[in-house]
Tab-separated table of C-alpha atoms in Angstrom:
chain	number	residue	atom	x	y	z
A	1	MET	CA	-13.030	-1.375	-38.644
A	2	PRO	CA	-10.273	-0.717	-36.047
A	3	HIS	CA	-7.676	-3.364	-35.472
A	4	ARG	CA	-7.621	-5.036	-32.022
A	5	ASP	CA	-4.105	-3.633	-31.349
A	6	ASP	CA	-5.377	-0.129	-32.122
A	7	SER	CA	-8.205	-0.549	-29.647
A	8	VAL	CA	-5.842	-1.865	-26.949
A	9	GLU	CA	-3.520	1.080	-27.595
A	10	THR	CA	-6.449	3.520	-27.231
A	11	ILE	CA	-7.532	1.811	-24.003
A	12	GLN	CA	-3.983	2.047	-22.643
A	13	GLN	CA	-3.766	5.735	-23.501
A	14	GLU	CA	-7.157	6.523	-22.019
A	15	MET	CA	-6.449	4.570	-18.803
A	16	THR	CA	-3.182	6.474	-18.437
A	17	ALA	CA	-5.009	9.796	-18.913
A	18	PHE	CA	-7.617	8.627	-16.378
A	19	ALA	CA	-4.918	7.804	-13.778
A	20	ARG	CA	-3.242	11.158	-14.333
A	21	ARG	CA	-6.520	12.968	-13.829
A	22	ALA	CA	-7.311	10.908	-10.730
A	23	ARG	CA	-4.027	11.852	-9.129
A	24	ALA	CA	-4.544	15.533	-9.995
A	25	THR	CA	-8.117	15.462	-8.705
A	26	ALA	CA	-7.032	13.816	-5.458
A	27	ALA	CA	-4.430	16.546	-4.954
A	28	ARG	CA	-7.040	19.281	-5.506
A	29	MET	CA	-9.582	17.681	-3.174
A	30	HIS	CA	-7.129	17.345	-0.302
A	31	PRO	CA	-3.586	18.445	-1.025
A	32	GLU	CA	-2.104	16.393	1.802
A	33	LEU	CA	-3.924	13.181	0.858
A	34	SER	CA	-2.341	11.559	-2.212
A	35	LEU	CA	-4.300	9.029	-4.276
A	36	VAL	CA	-2.308	6.194	-2.637
A	37	SER	CA	-2.952	7.583	0.857
A	38	TYR	CA	-6.655	7.977	0.053
A	39	THR	CA	-6.835	4.403	-1.162
A	40	LEU	CA	-5.047	3.048	1.928
A	41	LEU	CA	-7.247	5.118	4.276
A	42	ALA	CA	-10.352	3.924	2.451
A	43	HIS	CA	-9.201	0.317	2.815
A	44	LEU	CA	-8.576	0.748	6.522
A	45	ASP	CA	-12.031	2.215	6.878
A	46	ASP	CA	-13.699	-0.576	4.820
A	47	GLN	CA	-11.879	-3.294	6.748
A	48	ARG	CA	-12.398	-1.621	10.151
A	49	GLY	CA	-8.646	-1.689	10.581
A	50	CYS	CA	-5.816	-3.969	9.398
A	51	ARG	CA	-2.093	-4.481	9.670
A	52	ALA	CA	0.411	-2.616	7.461
A	53	THR	CA	1.583	-5.943	6.030
A	54	ASP	CA	-2.003	-6.716	4.973
A	55	LEU	CA	-2.196	-3.413	3.161
A	56	ALA	CA	1.070	-4.120	1.346
A	57	ALA	CA	-0.110	-7.583	0.336
A	58	HIS	CA	-3.568	-6.432	-0.756
A	59	TYR	CA	-2.233	-3.653	-3.018
A	60	PHE	CA	0.958	-5.411	-4.109
A	61	LEU	CA	3.021	-2.590	-2.613
A	62	ASP	CA	6.441	-2.724	-1.028
A	63	LYS	CA	6.337	-2.610	2.778
A	64	SER	CA	8.500	0.518	2.783
A	65	THR	CA	6.013	2.294	0.491
A	66	VAL	CA	3.138	1.417	2.841
A	67	SER	CA	5.233	2.482	5.850
A	68	ARG	CA	5.922	5.925	4.359
A	69	GLN	CA	2.236	6.406	3.434
A	70	ILE	CA	1.069	5.294	6.877
A	71	ALA	CA	3.627	7.515	8.595
A	72	ALA	CA	2.276	10.498	6.587
A	73	LEU	CA	-1.300	9.588	7.504
A	74	GLU	CA	-0.341	9.306	11.176
A	75	LYS	CA	1.399	12.689	11.049
A	76	LEU	CA	-1.805	14.240	9.660
A	77	GLY	CA	-3.784	12.583	12.455
A	78	PHE	CA	-5.782	10.434	10.028
A	79	VAL	CA	-4.579	7.011	11.226
A	80	GLU	CA	-3.799	5.490	14.601
A	81	ARG	CA	-2.203	2.256	15.724
A	82	ARG	CA	-4.042	-0.036	18.171
A	83	VAL	CA	-2.854	-3.209	19.798
A	84	ASP	CA	-4.657	-6.298	18.398
A	85	PRO	CA	-6.755	-7.655	21.258
A	86	ASP	CA	-6.083	-11.224	20.057
A	87	ASP	CA	-2.307	-10.811	19.695
A	88	HIS	CA	-0.712	-8.026	21.739
A	89	ARG	CA	2.436	-8.216	19.602
A	90	VAL	CA	0.506	-6.941	16.562
A	91	GLN	CA	-0.495	-3.374	15.787
A	92	VAL	CA	-3.651	-2.738	13.780
A	93	LEU	CA	-4.087	0.476	11.822
A	94	HIS	CA	-7.390	2.314	12.087
A	95	PRO	CA	-8.681	5.622	10.748
A	96	THR	CA	-9.071	8.255	13.459
A	97	GLU	CA	-12.269	10.271	13.718
A	98	LYS	CA	-10.496	13.059	11.814
A	99	GLY	CA	-9.337	10.548	9.143
A	100	ALA	CA	-12.838	9.083	8.757
A	101	GLN	CA	-14.278	12.596	8.320
A	102	VAL	CA	-11.656	13.621	5.711
A	103	LEU	CA	-12.301	10.295	3.871
A	104	ALA	CA	-16.067	10.881	3.890
A	105	ASN	CA	-15.575	14.460	2.582
A	106	VAL	CA	-13.212	13.417	-0.211
A	107	THR	CA	-15.381	10.455	-1.153
A	108	ALA	CA	-18.466	12.679	-1.416
A	109	SER	CA	-16.512	15.148	-3.561
A	110	ARG	CA	-15.238	12.345	-5.830
A	111	ARG	CA	-18.750	10.936	-6.272
A	112	GLN	CA	-20.067	14.374	-7.171
A	113	ALA	CA	-17.288	14.823	-9.701
A	114	PHE	CA	-18.217	11.447	-11.329
A	115	ARG	CA	-21.900	12.406	-11.343
A	116	GLU	CA	-21.095	15.677	-13.138
A	117	ARG	CA	-18.741	13.966	-15.620
A	118	LEU	CA	-21.331	11.294	-16.398
A	119	ALA	CA	-24.440	13.555	-16.234
A	120	ASP	CA	-25.224	13.312	-19.945
A	121	TRP	CA	-24.785	9.526	-20.196
A	122	ASP	CA	-27.989	7.490	-20.418
A	123	GLU	CA	-28.673	4.558	-18.079
A	124	ALA	CA	-27.749	1.982	-20.629
A	125	ASP	CA	-24.331	3.544	-21.258
A	126	LEU	CA	-23.716	3.841	-17.489
A	127	ASP	CA	-24.662	0.173	-16.974
A	128	ARG	CA	-22.357	-0.963	-19.807
A	129	PHE	CA	-19.470	1.157	-18.547
A	130	ALA	CA	-19.940	-0.212	-14.992
A	131	THR	CA	-20.048	-3.773	-16.344
A	132	TYR	CA	-16.896	-3.249	-18.408
A	133	LEU	CA	-15.006	-1.746	-15.477
A	134	ARG	CA	-15.995	-4.638	-13.190
A	135	ARG	CA	-14.945	-7.123	-15.894
A	136	TYR	CA	-11.620	-5.339	-16.409
A	137	ASN	CA	-10.844	-5.252	-12.673
A	138	ALA	CA	-11.934	-8.894	-12.220
A	139	ALA	CA	-9.489	-9.900	-14.962
A	140	GLN	CA	-6.722	-7.948	-13.250
A	141	GLU	CA	-7.391	-9.705	-9.917
A	142	ARG	CA	-7.483	-13.090	-11.662
A	143	LEU	CA	-4.142	-12.459	-13.425
A	144	GLY	CA	-2.533	-10.911	-10.360
């Protein structure tokens, strides 16, 4: 029977391989939209806009990293700044129509890639995998 440390090592190796593939896949799906940019754009879309400082706090990123990513998204025409109607000193970031369309296209492509990769898994395996991923991510959020 495998030792717990062996299993943790395997998980770490597989998660690293997963992250590497995710970055490569993101680059193939839209060469100008990095995995980080995609994630930020998706968050802006989900939240119907937010401030750059909120993005940095949510993803535990340095403000300068978020600023560079947002500048790149603005240059591509995927994100725009709007004045907050409740506080005119604050700018809120929103996906543009072009950004929302690119996001929808990339998201559809990613879902299709997952469907293909998981096509031969039965429902029970898919349910267990989904449960384990939710549990893993919930633990990460709890631990910070």
